[in-house]
Amino acid sequence: MSKSLLGKFLFVLMLASMLLIAACNSDEGSDTPDDGGEDNTEDTTDDGSDDGSEDDGESSDDKKEEDTDGLYSIEDFSTSTSNDGELIDGGEITYGLVSDTAFEGTLNWNFYSGNPDAMVIQWFDESLLTYDENYTITSDGAAEYEVNEEESSITFTIRDNVNWHDGEPVTAEDWKFAYEVISHPDYQGPRGSTVGFTLLEGMQDYRDGNADTISGIVVEDEKTITFNYERLTPSLLTGGIWGYPLAKHIFGDMAVADMASSDAVRQNPIGFGPYKVDSITPGESVTYVKNEDYWRGEPNLDKVTLKVISSSTVANALETGEVDLVDSFPVDQFPDNSNMEGIEWLGDIDLAYTYIGFKLGDWNKEESRVNYKPDEMKMGDVELRRAMWYAVDNNAVGEKFYNGLRWAGTTLIAPSHPAYHDDSIEVPTYDPEKAKQILDDAGYKDTDGDGFRETPDGEPLEINFAAMSGGDVAEPLAQYYLQQWQAVGLNVGLLDGRLLEFNTFYDRVGNGGNDDPAVDVYMGAWGVGYDVDPSGLYGPTAMFNFPRYESEENTELLEKGLSDEAFDTEYRQQVYSDWQKLMVEEIPVFPTLYRSVLIPVNERIANYDISVGSGVYLYELGVTSQD
Amino acid sequence: MWKFTVRRLLITTPQIILLSAIVFILAKMMPGDALTGLIDPTLSQERIAEMREKLGLNNPWYIQYRDWLAGVVQGDFGQSFKYQMPVTELIWQRVINTFWLSLVSTIMIYAIGLPLGIVSGRYNDRLIDQLITGYTYLGFATPVFIFGLVALWIFGFMLGWFPTGGSVEPGLEPGTFEYILSKLHHLLLPSLSIALIGTVGTVQYLRSEIIDTKQRDFIITARAKGAPERRVYNRHIFRNSILPIAAFFGYEIINLINGSIFIEQIFSYPGMGNLFIESIMLRDYSVVTALVLLSGILAILGALLSDIILSVVDPRIRIK
């Protein structure tokens, strides 16, 4: 008898403690990692060399905010720290690299591939070039430049006091060496196809092995270098030029194939940035000490410690002061932590957008170009595409799923490029009645009474929507779009009835050229680089032109944007404004959401700015109290 | 006994060869390859095609398999595409971390599990047993990643007793006393999280086995002979009850290498579990195949070891 009583008591106790654990769990629930797929697609926008790369980024936000108080706007955030207290001498900070995976440890700009590595490198090495807020190179960096339009060349002069950490000067030879290594047949890294390489004179000969050096690169003297191009394009000045020299006195004797795995990259990396690497614990942490001879001046901090920190614990680490600064913060955790004590939130508009694309053709492998054939494709009718844009409420998506930290996109050049984003263009906004009207007018009517519209020819219209998995929000988001389209009478279903894993998704959408004919509509995202030129994503020969859209006007505008005349900013703005308009008329894809980045910073940190072209550099970063 | 061991080893060889083929084919069947993730417009298609050719990804699978196998036999697992370094070196870097984590947690599992199991079995249905059983049920019900997070939050962040991530304090000189101490300090919380949850199976096995053995005839005989209770438990019951645990031990060593994905992620601990998931996501084949092969071989060796241990503890197996 007493035994069974005790048993019951224990049972109750167990239940109670389980509830306790469950409670802790729900408390912690919003901290669970969600960006699992983010790392493999992370773009490398920081080096300014790429003009776009994939970003699956469906960060989750499952917060159900009932009231509007839970909404935020990116306009309320500043990009720089507000701390104007007096800096203390000899400060130390800890920098959190938020990643659920370890960093690879390829610690050289010329060889790295993952974003985590870039975050490690930025402390000890930098580009010779700096950029302004429109991502155009300036002469404020370690090298000054001069464009010679007649000879289609650009001459750079590296400042005299720019030296490697071991005291050797950074020379024109080092810069040339970087180009030679990257273009070498044995080079394994993912670089060397920007205009800065491809337009160089003599590049083809060098690549084919017919020349020992690249004839277009002329070393004038120790610190002066001239790049001769076949022609000039504005893309050269907006991220096309590779600005990272490679220390020839260290790598000069190595075989190209061995460089990336050498000690000079892995164990004792070298640069000319504000801090020097002191020690590396592979995959988890790096300590830096200040480089007193840094060319801009002595850095304010004595020591920086970088450590990898899991996205599930980053909020706690910030709160306890374990890290002062992080490279990124999961946006979905922001609402829970917006009032965190001792933390200042910085925010900026992300160089990215989410979009919905329509398949309008497939890939012609022989000619390596898109095969635009709207007449054969289900989505070939622009009125149908327009109606689908009208049918969705992207602002509601941004508010419900992302607390307003993402918002309805308008054109295909995001406001992260303020000089080129044209906000005067009128684009379809949520209006289901209008959507129905457009469909009716275009002849899409329900003729067999099943509740869904048929094509103008009376054929049943079944549309397959491909969406990517990743993050808690991916599924409800996809369902939302399906519902909205079904509400205007379109029979849209999820491809295969489920979300697709990242690799499978892009495989079927067309990466590799084997477009799956079953895909009609898909939802993807692009991280865009410094260069505003969208031809890598929408040009007729671009593999990543997944909609397989092509038109004369589009091609012409894209070419104009890269022409000599486009050196004139106003002209270029006009061209891209026209292009944005064209895309709104033709709708091969339509942007759904623009995004924001939020970075939490400990309040003791001063002189820090997350935007490009702010004129605030890492060596100025300091602290105003010991901890 | 050596005859038995040799025979077991002979069976193992074809197992491993078959395993390597399966592992390789399965890895190749994953959609996409290391280059499909490079969705980056600055990369021209020609460049990607060139890289693919260079990596031998265009060859038919049997040629790729042959090349791979030739390397593996010489201990060369190829080059990791993502890390740009030899797979062997990469795994070595990680395996050390995982090894220490698993070793400490395995020791903890037995250090916690054996006494609890013995006490629980010996005093079954008493209060102490019910408390222990209650704990094991809780342990079964709690996913390790939640337990790890809660432990980290309480002991790491709130109380600040343990470091909250990494395997060692940044900036310490490897090999120094402080370095080793710091490593150990970093190991304690994650391995305790693993052990407290992982040990419940051991406790339950041991408990039921002891209860079972307690009622056997030979125990009654031993008692009738007048053997003291301590001797009955330590010699007769314990030795017989430990069999399933011993059988299990061989498999435990697989975990020594495989690591715990969740714990490693929560504690930002650079180990094998993390590496495995990462390389699957990125289709870093050479790493994936090496890891699967490695753990497959270990599983086979683990089974072998279990058999051998059993044959030592339980002579009946040897006779068969």
mmCIF file of N, CA and C in Angstrom, chain A residues 460-568:
data_model
loop_
_atom_site.group_PDB
_atom_site.id
_atom_site.type_symbol
_atom_site.label_atom_id
_atom_site.label_comp_id
_atom_site.label_asym_id
_atom_site.label_seq_id
_atom_site.Cartn_x
_atom_site.Cartn_y
_atom_site.Cartn_z
ATOM 1 N N PRO A 460 -7.059 22.834 -68.195
ATOM 2 C CA PRO A 460 -6.858 23.017 -66.755
ATOM 3 C C PRO A 460 -5.471 23.624 -66.490
ATOM 4 N N LEU A 461 -5.397 24.495 -65.509
ATOM 5 C CA LEU A 461 -4.127 25.157 -65.203
ATOM 6 C C LEU A 461 -3.677 24.750 -63.807
ATOM 7 N N GLU A 462 -2.654 23.894 -63.756
ATOM 8 C CA GLU A 462 -2.104 23.498 -62.466
ATOM 9 C C GLU A 462 -0.701 24.029 -62.375
ATOM 10 N N ILE A 463 -0.461 24.842 -61.367
ATOM 11 C CA ILE A 463 0.843 25.491 -61.243
ATOM 12 C C ILE A 463 1.613 24.863 -60.094
ATOM 13 N N ASN A 464 2.887 24.520 -60.345
ATOM 14 C CA ASN A 464 3.724 23.942 -59.292
ATOM 15 C C ASN A 464 4.637 25.001 -58.705
ATOM 16 N N PHE A 465 4.613 25.087 -57.398
ATOM 17 C CA PHE A 465 5.395 26.094 -56.691
ATOM 18 C C PHE A 465 6.529 25.392 -55.949
ATOM 19 N N ALA A 466 7.766 25.774 -56.255
ATOM 20 C CA ALA A 466 8.919 25.166 -55.577
ATOM 21 C C ALA A 466 9.424 26.103 -54.498
ATOM 22 N N ALA A 467 9.574 25.577 -53.293
ATOM 23 C CA ALA A 467 10.087 26.396 -52.197
ATOM 24 C C ALA A 467 11.112 25.595 -51.425
ATOM 25 N N MET A 468 12.005 26.322 -50.781
ATOM 26 C CA MET A 468 13.129 25.711 -50.098
ATOM 27 C C MET A 468 12.822 25.473 -48.632
ATOM 28 N N SER A 469 13.363 24.387 -48.093
ATOM 29 C CA SER A 469 13.204 24.176 -46.658
ATOM 30 C C SER A 469 14.296 24.944 -45.921
ATOM 31 N N GLY A 470 14.193 24.993 -44.616
ATOM 32 C CA GLY A 470 15.213 25.701 -43.835
ATOM 33 C C GLY A 470 14.549 26.735 -42.966
ATOM 34 N N GLY A 471 14.634 26.554 -41.670
ATOM 35 C CA GLY A 471 14.001 27.512 -40.765
ATOM 36 C C GLY A 471 12.542 27.150 -40.538
ATOM 37 N N ASP A 472 12.054 27.559 -39.386
ATOM 38 C CA ASP A 472 10.680 27.210 -39.009
ATOM 39 C C ASP A 472 9.659 27.891 -39.885
ATOM 40 N N VAL A 473 10.047 28.995 -40.486
ATOM 41 C CA VAL A 473 9.060 29.816 -41.150
ATOM 42 C C VAL A 473 8.858 29.398 -42.602
ATOM 43 N N ALA A 474 9.732 28.573 -43.123
ATOM 44 C CA ALA A 474 9.673 28.220 -44.537
ATOM 45 C C ALA A 474 8.328 27.611 -44.920
ATOM 46 N N GLU A 475 7.864 26.685 -44.114
ATOM 47 C CA GLU A 475 6.621 25.995 -44.439
ATOM 48 C C GLU A 475 5.409 26.936 -44.394
ATOM 49 N N PRO A 476 5.165 27.620 -43.268
ATOM 50 C CA PRO A 476 4.014 28.533 -43.255
ATOM 51 C C PRO A 476 4.096 29.610 -44.325
ATOM 52 N N LEU A 477 5.293 30.053 -44.627
ATOM 53 C CA LEU A 477 5.452 31.089 -45.642
ATOM 54 C C LEU A 477 5.003 30.568 -47.005
ATOM 55 N N ALA A 478 5.462 29.376 -47.346
ATOM 56 C CA ALA A 478 5.070 28.779 -48.618
ATOM 57 C C ALA A 478 3.556 28.573 -48.642
ATOM 58 N N GLN A 479 3.025 28.103 -47.518
ATOM 59 C CA GLN A 479 1.575 27.882 -47.459
ATOM 60 C C GLN A 479 0.804 29.182 -47.644
ATOM 61 N N TYR A 480 1.358 30.258 -47.088
ATOM 62 C CA TYR A 480 0.691 31.549 -47.222
ATOM 63 C C TYR A 480 0.538 31.924 -48.692
ATOM 64 N N TYR A 481 1.639 31.804 -49.442
ATOM 65 C CA TYR A 481 1.569 32.187 -50.851
ATOM 66 C C TYR A 481 0.591 31.294 -51.608
ATOM 67 N N LEU A 482 0.607 30.010 -51.300
ATOM 68 C CA LEU A 482 -0.326 29.098 -51.962
ATOM 69 C C LEU A 482 -1.765 29.536 -51.725
ATOM 70 N N GLN A 483 -2.058 29.820 -50.458
ATOM 71 C CA GLN A 483 -3.420 30.254 -50.092
ATOM 72 C C GLN A 483 -3.845 31.490 -50.855
ATOM 73 N N GLN A 484 -2.925 32.456 -50.901
ATOM 74 C CA GLN A 484 -3.280 33.717 -51.547
ATOM 75 C C GLN A 484 -3.591 33.501 -53.025
ATOM 76 N N TRP A 485 -2.823 32.642 -53.658
ATOM 77 C CA TRP A 485 -3.056 32.400 -55.084
ATOM 78 C C TRP A 485 -4.321 31.579 -55.294
ATOM 79 N N GLN A 486 -4.543 30.646 -54.380
ATOM 80 C CA GLN A 486 -5.767 29.862 -54.494
ATOM 81 C C GLN A 486 -6.986 30.750 -54.290
ATOM 82 N N ALA A 487 -6.829 31.778 -53.446
ATOM 83 C CA ALA A 487 -7.949 32.667 -53.153
ATOM 84 C C ALA A 487 -8.402 33.453 -54.390
ATOM 85 N N VAL A 488 -7.477 33.669 -55.340
ATOM 86 C CA VAL A 488 -7.910 34.351 -56.547
ATOM 87 C C VAL A 488 -8.238 33.341 -57.653
ATOM 88 N N GLY A 489 -8.293 32.076 -57.268
ATOM 89 C CA GLY A 489 -8.776 31.074 -58.213
ATOM 90 C C GLY A 489 -7.700 30.373 -59.013
ATOM 91 N N LEU A 490 -6.454 30.467 -58.559
ATOM 92 C CA LEU A 490 -5.394 29.774 -59.284
ATOM 93 C C LEU A 490 -5.058 28.474 -58.557
ATOM 94 N N ASN A 491 -4.964 27.418 -59.319
ATOM 95 C CA ASN A 491 -4.672 26.129 -58.716
ATOM 96 C C ASN A 491 -3.162 25.954 -58.582
ATOM 97 N N VAL A 492 -2.619 26.487 -57.505
ATOM 98 C CA VAL A 492 -1.183 26.400 -57.275
ATOM 99 C C VAL A 492 -0.932 25.396 -56.165
ATOM 100 N N GLY A 493 -0.035 24.469 -56.414
ATOM 101 C CA GLY A 493 0.285 23.466 -55.397
ATOM 102 C C GLY A 493 1.779 23.407 -55.172
ATOM 103 N N LEU A 494 2.166 22.880 -54.012
ATOM 104 C CA LEU A 494 3.587 22.758 -53.699
ATOM 105 C C LEU A 494 4.182 21.637 -54.546
ATOM 106 N N LEU A 495 5.304 21.914 -55.183
ATOM 107 C CA LEU A 495 5.960 20.900 -56.006
ATOM 108 C C LEU A 495 6.292 19.693 -55.129
ATOM 109 N N ASP A 496 5.863 18.508 -55.553
ATOM 110 C CA ASP A 496 6.067 17.271 -54.787
ATOM 111 C C ASP A 496 5.343 17.286 -53.443
ATOM 112 N N GLY A 497 4.572 18.324 -53.184
ATOM 113 C CA GLY A 497 3.853 18.380 -51.918
ATOM 114 C C GLY A 497 4.719 18.664 -50.717
ATOM 115 N N ARG A 498 5.968 19.070 -50.933
ATOM 116 C CA ARG A 498 6.817 19.350 -49.767
ATOM 117 C C ARG A 498 7.863 20.405 -50.130
ATOM 118 N N LEU A 499 8.565 20.854 -49.122
ATOM 119 C CA LEU A 499 9.648 21.799 -49.364
ATOM 120 C C LEU A 499 10.885 21.030 -49.805
ATOM 121 N N LEU A 500 11.718 21.695 -50.591
ATOM 122 C CA LEU A 500 12.903 21.022 -51.105
ATOM 123 C C LEU A 500 14.138 21.481 -50.359
ATOM 124 N N GLU A 501 15.041 20.548 -50.160
ATOM 125 C CA GLU A 501 16.324 20.867 -49.520
ATOM 126 C C GLU A 501 17.130 21.750 -50.472
ATOM 127 N N PHE A 502 17.961 22.584 -49.911
ATOM 128 C CA PHE A 502 18.694 23.603 -50.670
ATOM 129 C C PHE A 502 19.292 23.120 -52.000
ATOM 130 N N ASN A 503 20.113 22.084 -51.940
ATOM 131 C CA ASN A 503 20.781 21.615 -53.164
ATOM 132 C C ASN A 503 19.789 21.100 -54.198
ATOM 133 N N THR A 504 18.803 20.331 -53.717
ATOM 134 C CA THR A 504 17.799 19.795 -54.614
ATOM 135 C C THR A 504 17.007 20.925 -55.252
ATOM 136 N N PHE A 505 16.687 21.903 -54.433
ATOM 137 C CA PHE A 505 15.907 23.033 -54.923
ATOM 138 C C PHE A 505 16.600 23.694 -56.108
ATOM 139 N N TYR A 506 17.848 24.088 -55.924
ATOM 140 C CA TYR A 506 18.525 24.805 -57.009
ATOM 141 C C TYR A 506 18.845 23.904 -58.181
ATOM 142 N N ASP A 507 19.033 22.628 -57.900
ATOM 143 C CA ASP A 507 19.223 21.677 -58.974
ATOM 144 C C ASP A 507 18.011 21.683 -59.893
ATOM 145 N N ARG A 508 16.832 21.651 -59.295
ATOM 146 C CA ARG A 508 15.614 21.541 -60.097
ATOM 147 C C ARG A 508 15.215 22.871 -60.708
ATOM 148 N N VAL A 509 15.528 23.942 -59.995
ATOM 149 C CA VAL A 509 15.195 25.251 -60.545
ATOM 150 C C VAL A 509 16.089 25.554 -61.755
ATOM 151 N N GLY A 510 17.263 24.941 -61.789
ATOM 152 C CA GLY A 510 18.048 25.092 -62.999
ATOM 153 C C GLY A 510 19.527 25.316 -62.826
ATOM 154 N N ASN A 511 20.041 25.280 -61.607
ATOM 155 C CA ASN A 511 21.479 25.449 -61.445
ATOM 156 C C ASN A 511 22.170 24.206 -61.991
ATOM 157 N N GLY A 512 22.970 24.386 -63.031
ATOM 158 C CA GLY A 512 23.574 23.247 -63.696
ATOM 159 C C GLY A 512 22.980 23.058 -65.075
ATOM 160 N N GLY A 513 21.892 23.751 -65.313
ATOM 161 C CA GLY A 513 21.334 23.748 -66.663
ATOM 162 C C GLY A 513 20.307 22.674 -66.936
ATOM 163 N N ASN A 514 20.006 21.834 -65.931
ATOM 164 C CA ASN A 514 18.979 20.818 -66.149
ATOM 165 C C ASN A 514 17.674 21.272 -65.505
ATOM 166 N N ASP A 515 17.045 22.252 -66.095
ATOM 167 C CA ASP A 515 15.817 22.782 -65.525
ATOM 168 C C ASP A 515 14.753 21.694 -65.467
ATOM 169 N N ASP A 516 14.140 21.555 -64.332
ATOM 170 C CA ASP A 516 13.057 20.590 -64.191
ATOM 171 C C ASP A 516 11.780 21.216 -64.739
ATOM 172 N N PRO A 517 11.209 20.620 -65.793
ATOM 173 C CA PRO A 517 10.004 21.233 -66.387
ATOM 174 C C PRO A 517 8.824 21.269 -65.422
ATOM 175 N N ALA A 518 8.901 20.513 -64.340
ATOM 176 C CA ALA A 518 7.778 20.509 -63.399
ATOM 177 C C ALA A 518 7.702 21.801 -62.593
ATOM 178 N N VAL A 519 8.812 22.540 -62.518
ATOM 179 C CA VAL A 519 8.806 23.776 -61.737
ATOM 180 C C VAL A 519 8.191 24.895 -62.570
ATOM 181 N N ASP A 520 7.181 25.554 -62.026
ATOM 182 C CA ASP A 520 6.582 26.691 -62.731
ATOM 183 C C ASP A 520 6.904 28.001 -62.025
ATOM 184 N N VAL A 521 6.775 27.965 -60.715
ATOM 185 C CA VAL A 521 7.018 29.154 -59.907
ATOM 186 C C VAL A 521 7.942 28.726 -58.777
ATOM 187 N N TYR A 522 8.846 29.602 -58.349
ATOM 188 C CA TYR A 522 9.722 29.230 -57.254
ATOM 189 C C TYR A 522 10.031 30.458 -56.418
ATOM 190 N N MET A 523 10.434 30.211 -55.202
ATOM 191 C CA MET A 523 10.775 31.315 -54.313
ATOM 192 C C MET A 523 12.238 31.186 -53.899
ATOM 193 N N GLY A 524 13.017 32.197 -54.194
ATOM 194 C CA GLY A 524 14.436 32.151 -53.861
ATOM 195 C C GLY A 524 14.866 33.475 -53.253
ATOM 196 N N ALA A 525 16.152 33.598 -53.060
ATOM 197 C CA ALA A 525 16.675 34.847 -52.498
ATOM 198 C C ALA A 525 18.056 35.101 -53.084
ATOM 199 N N TRP A 526 18.373 36.348 -53.271
ATOM 200 C CA TRP A 526 19.719 36.699 -53.716
ATOM 201 C C TRP A 526 20.367 37.655 -52.727
ATOM 202 N N GLY A 527 21.619 37.336 -52.414
ATOM 203 C CA GLY A 527 22.430 38.335 -51.742
ATOM 204 C C GLY A 527 23.159 39.063 -52.849
ATOM 205 N N VAL A 528 23.087 40.362 -52.891
ATOM 206 C CA VAL A 528 23.751 41.079 -53.980
ATOM 207 C C VAL A 528 25.046 41.705 -53.474
ATOM 208 N N GLY A 529 25.967 41.871 -54.372
ATOM 209 C CA GLY A 529 27.262 42.412 -53.993
ATOM 210 C C GLY A 529 27.303 43.915 -54.164
ATOM 211 N N TYR A 530 28.525 44.444 -54.149
ATOM 212 C CA TYR A 530 28.680 45.887 -54.236
ATOM 213 C C TYR A 530 28.263 46.435 -55.592
ATOM 214 N N ASP A 531 28.574 45.681 -56.632
ATOM 215 C CA ASP A 531 28.277 46.183 -57.960
ATOM 216 C C ASP A 531 26.789 46.027 -58.237
ATOM 217 N N VAL A 532 26.189 47.107 -58.683
ATOM 218 C CA VAL A 532 24.749 47.099 -58.883
ATOM 219 C C VAL A 532 24.367 46.307 -60.134
ATOM 220 N N ASP A 533 25.318 46.095 -61.027
ATOM 221 C CA ASP A 533 25.045 45.412 -62.292
ATOM 222 C C ASP A 533 24.371 44.051 -62.079
ATOM 223 N N PRO A 534 23.147 43.892 -62.579
ATOM 224 C CA PRO A 534 22.436 42.638 -62.344
ATOM 225 C C PRO A 534 22.603 41.611 -63.456
ATOM 226 N N SER A 535 23.546 41.797 -64.385
ATOM 227 C CA SER A 535 23.571 40.887 -65.539
ATOM 228 C C SER A 535 23.977 39.468 -65.138
ATOM 229 N N GLY A 536 24.647 39.321 -64.009
ATOM 230 C CA GLY A 536 24.979 37.971 -63.548
ATOM 231 C C GLY A 536 23.745 37.201 -63.130
ATOM 232 N N LEU A 537 22.667 37.900 -62.885
ATOM 233 C CA LEU A 537 21.437 37.243 -62.455
ATOM 234 C C LEU A 537 20.354 37.273 -63.527
ATOM 235 N N TYR A 538 20.400 38.261 -64.411
ATOM 236 C CA TYR A 538 19.313 38.392 -65.384
ATOM 237 C C TYR A 538 19.797 38.516 -66.819
ATOM 238 N N GLY A 539 21.098 38.392 -67.034
ATOM 239 C CA GLY A 539 21.619 38.476 -68.393
ATOM 240 C C GLY A 539 21.265 37.224 -69.186
ATOM 241 N N PRO A 540 21.300 37.334 -70.499
ATOM 242 C CA PRO A 540 20.891 36.201 -71.339
ATOM 243 C C PRO A 540 21.847 35.013 -71.279
ATOM 244 N N THR A 541 23.089 35.227 -70.841
ATOM 245 C CA THR A 541 24.006 34.091 -70.778
ATOM 246 C C THR A 541 24.299 33.689 -69.338
ATOM 247 N N ALA A 542 23.534 34.215 -68.404
ATOM 248 C CA ALA A 542 23.788 33.919 -66.998
ATOM 249 C C ALA A 542 23.058 32.647 -66.594
ATOM 250 N N MET A 543 23.816 31.688 -66.092
ATOM 251 C CA MET A 543 23.205 30.463 -65.583
ATOM 252 C C MET A 543 22.185 30.770 -64.487
ATOM 253 N N PHE A 544 22.464 31.810 -63.715
ATOM 254 C CA PHE A 544 21.580 32.118 -62.584
ATOM 255 C C PHE A 544 20.342 32.898 -62.992
ATOM 256 N N ASN A 545 20.212 33.111 -64.274
ATOM 257 C CA ASN A 545 18.956 33.649 -64.790
ATOM 258 C C ASN A 545 17.973 32.475 -64.791
ATOM 259 N N PHE A 546 17.536 32.085 -63.598
ATOM 260 C CA PHE A 546 16.694 30.903 -63.480
ATOM 261 C C PHE A 546 15.349 31.031 -64.181
ATOM 262 N N PRO A 547 14.752 32.238 -64.238
ATOM 263 C CA PRO A 547 13.491 32.314 -64.982
ATOM 264 C C PRO A 547 13.703 32.064 -66.473
ATOM 265 N N ARG A 548 14.955 32.137 -66.917
ATOM 266 C CA ARG A 548 15.306 31.974 -68.332
ATOM 267 C C ARG A 548 14.611 33.028 -69.173
ATOM 268 N N TYR A 549 14.670 34.239 -68.664
ATOM 269 C CA TYR A 549 14.032 35.363 -69.346
ATOM 270 C C TYR A 549 15.043 36.056 -70.239
ATOM 271 N N GLU A 550 14.608 36.489 -71.391
ATOM 272 C CA GLU A 550 15.478 37.237 -72.280
ATOM 273 C C GLU A 550 14.624 38.166 -73.125
ATOM 274 N N SER A 551 15.087 39.405 -73.289
ATOM 275 C CA SER A 551 14.437 40.274 -74.254
ATOM 276 C C SER A 551 15.467 41.274 -74.743
ATOM 277 N N GLU A 552 15.245 41.801 -75.904
ATOM 278 C CA GLU A 552 16.215 42.732 -76.482
ATOM 279 C C GLU A 552 16.429 43.928 -75.578
ATOM 280 N N GLU A 553 15.309 44.421 -75.066
ATOM 281 C CA GLU A 553 15.402 45.618 -74.248
ATOM 282 C C GLU A 553 16.214 45.352 -72.980
ATOM 283 N N ASN A 554 15.971 44.199 -72.394
ATOM 284 C CA ASN A 554 16.698 43.809 -71.190
ATOM 285 C C ASN A 554 18.194 43.734 -71.470
ATOM 286 N N THR A 555 18.549 43.018 -72.526
ATOM 287 C CA THR A 555 19.959 42.856 -72.873
ATOM 288 C C THR A 555 20.607 44.210 -73.128
ATOM 289 N N GLU A 556 19.874 45.057 -73.856
ATOM 290 C CA GLU A 556 20.422 46.364 -74.195
ATOM 291 C C GLU A 556 20.661 47.196 -72.937
ATOM 292 N N LEU A 557 19.689 47.190 -72.051
ATOM 293 C CA LEU A 557 19.848 47.981 -70.824
ATOM 294 C C LEU A 557 21.010 47.461 -69.981
ATOM 295 N N LEU A 558 21.120 46.154 -69.884
ATOM 296 C CA LEU A 558 22.201 45.590 -69.079
ATOM 297 C C LEU A 558 23.554 45.966 -69.678
ATOM 298 N N GLU A 559 23.627 45.955 -71.012
ATOM 299 C CA GLU A 559 24.887 46.334 -71.657
ATOM 300 C C GLU A 559 25.189 47.814 -71.446
ATOM 301 N N LYS A 560 24.152 48.624 -71.563
ATOM 302 C CA LYS A 560 24.348 50.062 -71.339
ATOM 303 C C LYS A 560 24.886 50.337 -69.942
ATOM 304 N N GLY A 561 24.386 49.586 -68.987
ATOM 305 C CA GLY A 561 24.808 49.795 -67.602
ATOM 306 C C GLY A 561 26.291 49.514 -67.390
ATOM 307 N N LEU A 562 26.879 48.784 -68.331
ATOM 308 C CA LEU A 562 28.293 48.438 -68.192
ATOM 309 C C LEU A 562 29.171 49.187 -69.195
ATOM 310 N N SER A 563 28.542 50.076 -69.969
ATOM 311 C CA SER A 563 29.296 50.731 -71.045
ATOM 312 C C SER A 563 30.145 51.882 -70.510
ATOM 313 N N ASP A 564 30.945 52.447 -71.414
ATOM 314 C CA ASP A 564 31.787 53.594 -71.076
ATOM 315 C C ASP A 564 30.969 54.764 -70.535
ATOM 316 N N GLU A 565 29.840 55.008 -71.199
ATOM 317 C CA GLU A 565 29.005 56.144 -70.786
ATOM 318 C C GLU A 565 28.553 56.003 -69.343
ATOM 319 N N ALA A 566 28.431 54.758 -68.905
ATOM 320 C CA ALA A 566 27.896 54.530 -67.572
ATOM 321 C C ALA A 566 28.858 54.984 -66.473
ATOM 322 N N PHE A 567 30.077 55.419 -66.862
ATOM 323 C CA PHE A 567 30.947 56.028 -65.858
ATOM 324 C C PHE A 567 30.295 57.280 -65.291
ATOM 325 N N ASP A 568 29.414 57.848 -66.101
ATOM 326 C CA ASP A 568 28.619 58.980 -65.642
ATOM 327 C C ASP A 568 27.494 58.423 -64.776
#
